[in-house]
Amino acid sequence: MKRIIGHRDKKEEVVFLEIFYQKYSDRLLNYAFGFLKSKEETEEAVQDIFVKFWSKRHTIESSDAYEAYLFVMAKRHLLNLLRKKARESFVTFEIHKHAKEERSVEHQYIYEEQLKYVEKIIEEFPPKRKLVYELKKNQGLTNKQIADKMQISTTMVEKHWRIAVSTLKDHLGK
């Protein structure tokens, strides 16, 4: 293995690559996994690194430099992959953040419009029904407390509440 790779015939080069791969693939897989933390990404990266190594084989002048060249190439390749992942993650985050903000503003607008619509419907309730609805919904009073306060029966409170809720559901299509 002392000769320059580029000066071998095709058969010798294939044999050399197989031996070289067997010798360094496990170490390179472990090294790459330390960067990527994903088995699939690591295997793909190591294949890419060996392909790059093979395409640059004519530039390596000494067999003593093969290992160093391979691991320098690996480090650069892996760092580039990490940079690319970081950029993609940032872009994805920004897209989701922007979409969430848009949805949030849109939902807030829809909510406010529905709230105005509900308030308009409540304003059109007869006075007693409106008061029952407001005391129960806004003040959290029980039917008994409302009945005592309005001096009506709990049955009438329940009836006003049922009609109020039914009317709102009908208008809101629920």
Coordinates of C-alpha atoms in Angstrom, one line a residue:
M1 CA 0.0 0.0 0.0
K2 CA 3.0 2.3 -0.3
R3 CA 2.2 3.2 -3.9
I4 CA 0.0 6.2 -4.8
I5 CA -3.5 5.0 -5.3
G6 CA -3.8 6.6 -8.7
H7 CA -1.0 4.5 -10.1
R8 CA -2.7 1.2 -9.5
D9 CA -4.6 -0.8 -12.0
K10 CA -8.4 -1.0 -11.6
K11 CA -8.3 -4.5 -9.9
E12 CA -5.7 -3.3 -7.4
E13 CA -7.7 -0.2 -6.7
V14 CA -10.9 -2.2 -6.0
V15 CA -9.0 -4.5 -3.6
F16 CA -7.4 -1.6 -1.9
L17 CA -10.7 0.2 -1.4
E18 CA -12.3 -3.0 0.1
I19 CA -9.4 -3.5 2.5
F20 CA -9.4 0.2 3.3
Y21 CA -13.1 0.2 4.0
Q22 CA -12.9 -2.9 6.2
K23 CA -10.0 -1.3 8.1
Y24 CA -11.7 2.1 8.8
S25 CA -15.4 1.7 8.4
D26 CA -16.2 0.8 12.0
R27 CA -14.0 3.6 13.4
L28 CA -15.5 6.1 11.0
L29 CA -19.0 4.9 11.9
N30 CA -18.3 5.5 15.6
Y31 CA -16.7 8.8 14.9
A32 CA -19.6 10.0 12.8
F33 CA -22.2 8.7 15.2
G34 CA -20.6 11.0 17.8
F35 CA -21.6 13.9 15.6
L36 CA -24.9 12.9 14.2
K37 CA -26.5 10.7 16.9
S38 CA -28.6 8.9 14.3
K39 CA -27.7 5.5 12.9
E40 CA -29.3 6.1 9.5
E41 CA -27.7 9.5 9.1
T42 CA -24.4 8.1 10.2
E43 CA -24.4 5.2 7.7
E44 CA -25.4 7.6 4.9
A45 CA -22.7 10.1 5.9
V46 CA -20.0 7.4 6.1
Q47 CA -20.9 6.2 2.6
D48 CA -20.6 9.8 1.4
I49 CA -17.3 10.2 3.0
F50 CA -15.9 7.0 1.4
V51 CA -17.2 8.1 -2.0
K52 CA -15.5 11.5 -1.5
F53 CA -12.3 9.8 -0.4
W54 CA -12.4 7.5 -3.4
S55 CA -13.0 10.4 -5.8
K56 CA -10.0 12.3 -4.3
R57 CA -7.7 9.2 -4.2
H58 CA -5.4 10.6 -7.0
T59 CA -4.5 13.6 -4.8
I60 CA -3.2 11.6 -1.9
E61 CA 0.6 11.3 -2.2
S62 CA 1.4 8.9 0.6
S63 CA -0.2 5.9 2.0
D64 CA 0.8 7.2 5.4
A65 CA -1.7 10.1 4.9
Y66 CA -4.7 8.0 4.0
E67 CA -6.1 7.7 7.5
A68 CA -5.5 11.3 8.4
Y69 CA -7.0 12.4 5.1
L70 CA -10.0 10.3 5.6
F71 CA -10.7 11.6 9.1
V72 CA -10.1 15.3 8.2
M73 CA -12.5 14.8 5.3
A74 CA -15.0 13.1 7.6
K75 CA -14.8 15.9 10.2
R76 CA -15.4 18.6 7.5
H77 CA -18.3 16.6 6.0
L78 CA -19.9 16.0 9.4
L79 CA -19.6 19.6 10.4
N80 CA -21.2 20.7 7.2
L81 CA -24.1 18.3 7.8
L82 CA -24.6 19.7 11.3
R83 CA -24.6 23.2 9.9
K84 CA -27.1 22.3 7.2
K85 CA -29.4 20.6 9.8
A86 CA -29.1 23.6 12.1
R87 CA -30.1 25.9 9.2
E88 CA -33.0 23.7 8.2
S89 CA -34.2 23.4 11.8
F90 CA -34.1 27.2 12.2
V91 CA -36.0 27.7 9.0
T92 CA -38.6 25.1 10.0
F93 CA -38.9 26.7 13.4
E94 CA -39.4 30.2 11.9
I95 CA -42.0 28.9 9.5
H96 CA -44.0 27.1 12.3
K97 CA -43.6 30.2 14.5
H98 CA -44.9 32.5 11.8
A99 CA -47.8 30.1 11.0
K100 CA -48.7 29.8 14.6
E101 CA -48.7 33.6 15.0
E102 CA -50.9 33.9 12.0
R103 CA -53.3 31.2 13.3
S104 CA -53.3 32.9 16.7
V105 CA -54.2 36.3 15.3
E106 CA -56.8 34.7 13.0
H107 CA -58.3 32.7 15.9
Q108 CA -58.3 35.7 18.1
Y109 CA -60.2 37.7 15.5
I110 CA -62.7 34.9 14.9
Y111 CA -63.2 34.5 18.7
E112 CA -63.8 38.2 19.1
E113 CA -66.3 38.3 16.2
Q114 CA -68.2 35.3 17.7
L115 CA -68.2 36.9 21.1
K116 CA -69.7 40.1 19.6
Y117 CA -72.3 38.0 17.8
V118 CA -73.2 36.1 21.1
E119 CA -73.5 39.4 22.9
K120 CA -75.8 40.7 20.3
I121 CA -78.0 37.6 20.6
I122 CA -78.0 37.9 24.4
E123 CA -79.1 41.6 24.1
E124 CA -82.1 40.4 22.2
F125 CA -83.3 38.0 25.0
P126 CA -86.3 39.0 27.0
P127 CA -85.2 40.8 30.2
K128 CA -85.7 37.9 32.6
R129 CA -84.0 35.3 30.3
K130 CA -81.1 37.8 29.9
L131 CA -80.8 38.2 33.6
V132 CA -80.9 34.5 34.3
Y133 CA -78.2 33.9 31.6
E134 CA -75.9 36.7 33.0
L135 CA -76.3 35.6 36.6
K136 CA -75.6 32.0 35.8
K137 CA -72.9 32.4 33.2
N138 CA -71.0 35.5 34.4
Q139 CA -71.5 35.4 38.1
G140 CA -71.7 31.6 38.5
L141 CA -74.8 31.6 40.7
T142 CA -76.8 28.4 41.1
N143 CA -80.4 28.0 40.0
K144 CA -81.6 28.3 43.6
Q145 CA -79.6 31.5 44.2
I146 CA -80.9 33.0 40.9
A147 CA -84.5 32.0 41.9
D148 CA -84.1 33.7 45.3
K149 CA -82.6 36.8 43.8
M150 CA -85.2 37.2 41.1
Q151 CA -88.1 35.9 43.2
I152 CA -89.1 33.2 40.7
S153 CA -89.2 29.4 40.9
T154 CA -86.1 27.3 40.2
T155 CA -88.2 25.7 37.4
M156 CA -88.5 29.0 35.7
V157 CA -84.8 29.7 36.1
E158 CA -84.1 26.3 34.4
K159 CA -86.6 27.0 31.6
H160 CA -85.0 30.5 30.9
W161 CA -81.5 28.9 31.0
R162 CA -82.5 26.0 28.6
I163 CA -84.1 28.4 26.2
A164 CA -81.1 30.8 26.3
V165 CA -78.6 28.0 25.6
S166 CA -80.8 26.5 22.9
T167 CA -81.1 29.9 21.2
L168 CA -77.4 30.5 21.3
K169 CA -76.7 27.0 19.9
D170 CA -79.2 27.5 17.1
H171 CA -77.7 30.8 16.1
L172 CA -74.1 29.5 16.3
G173 CA -75.0 26.3 14.4
K174 CA -73.9 23.9 17.1

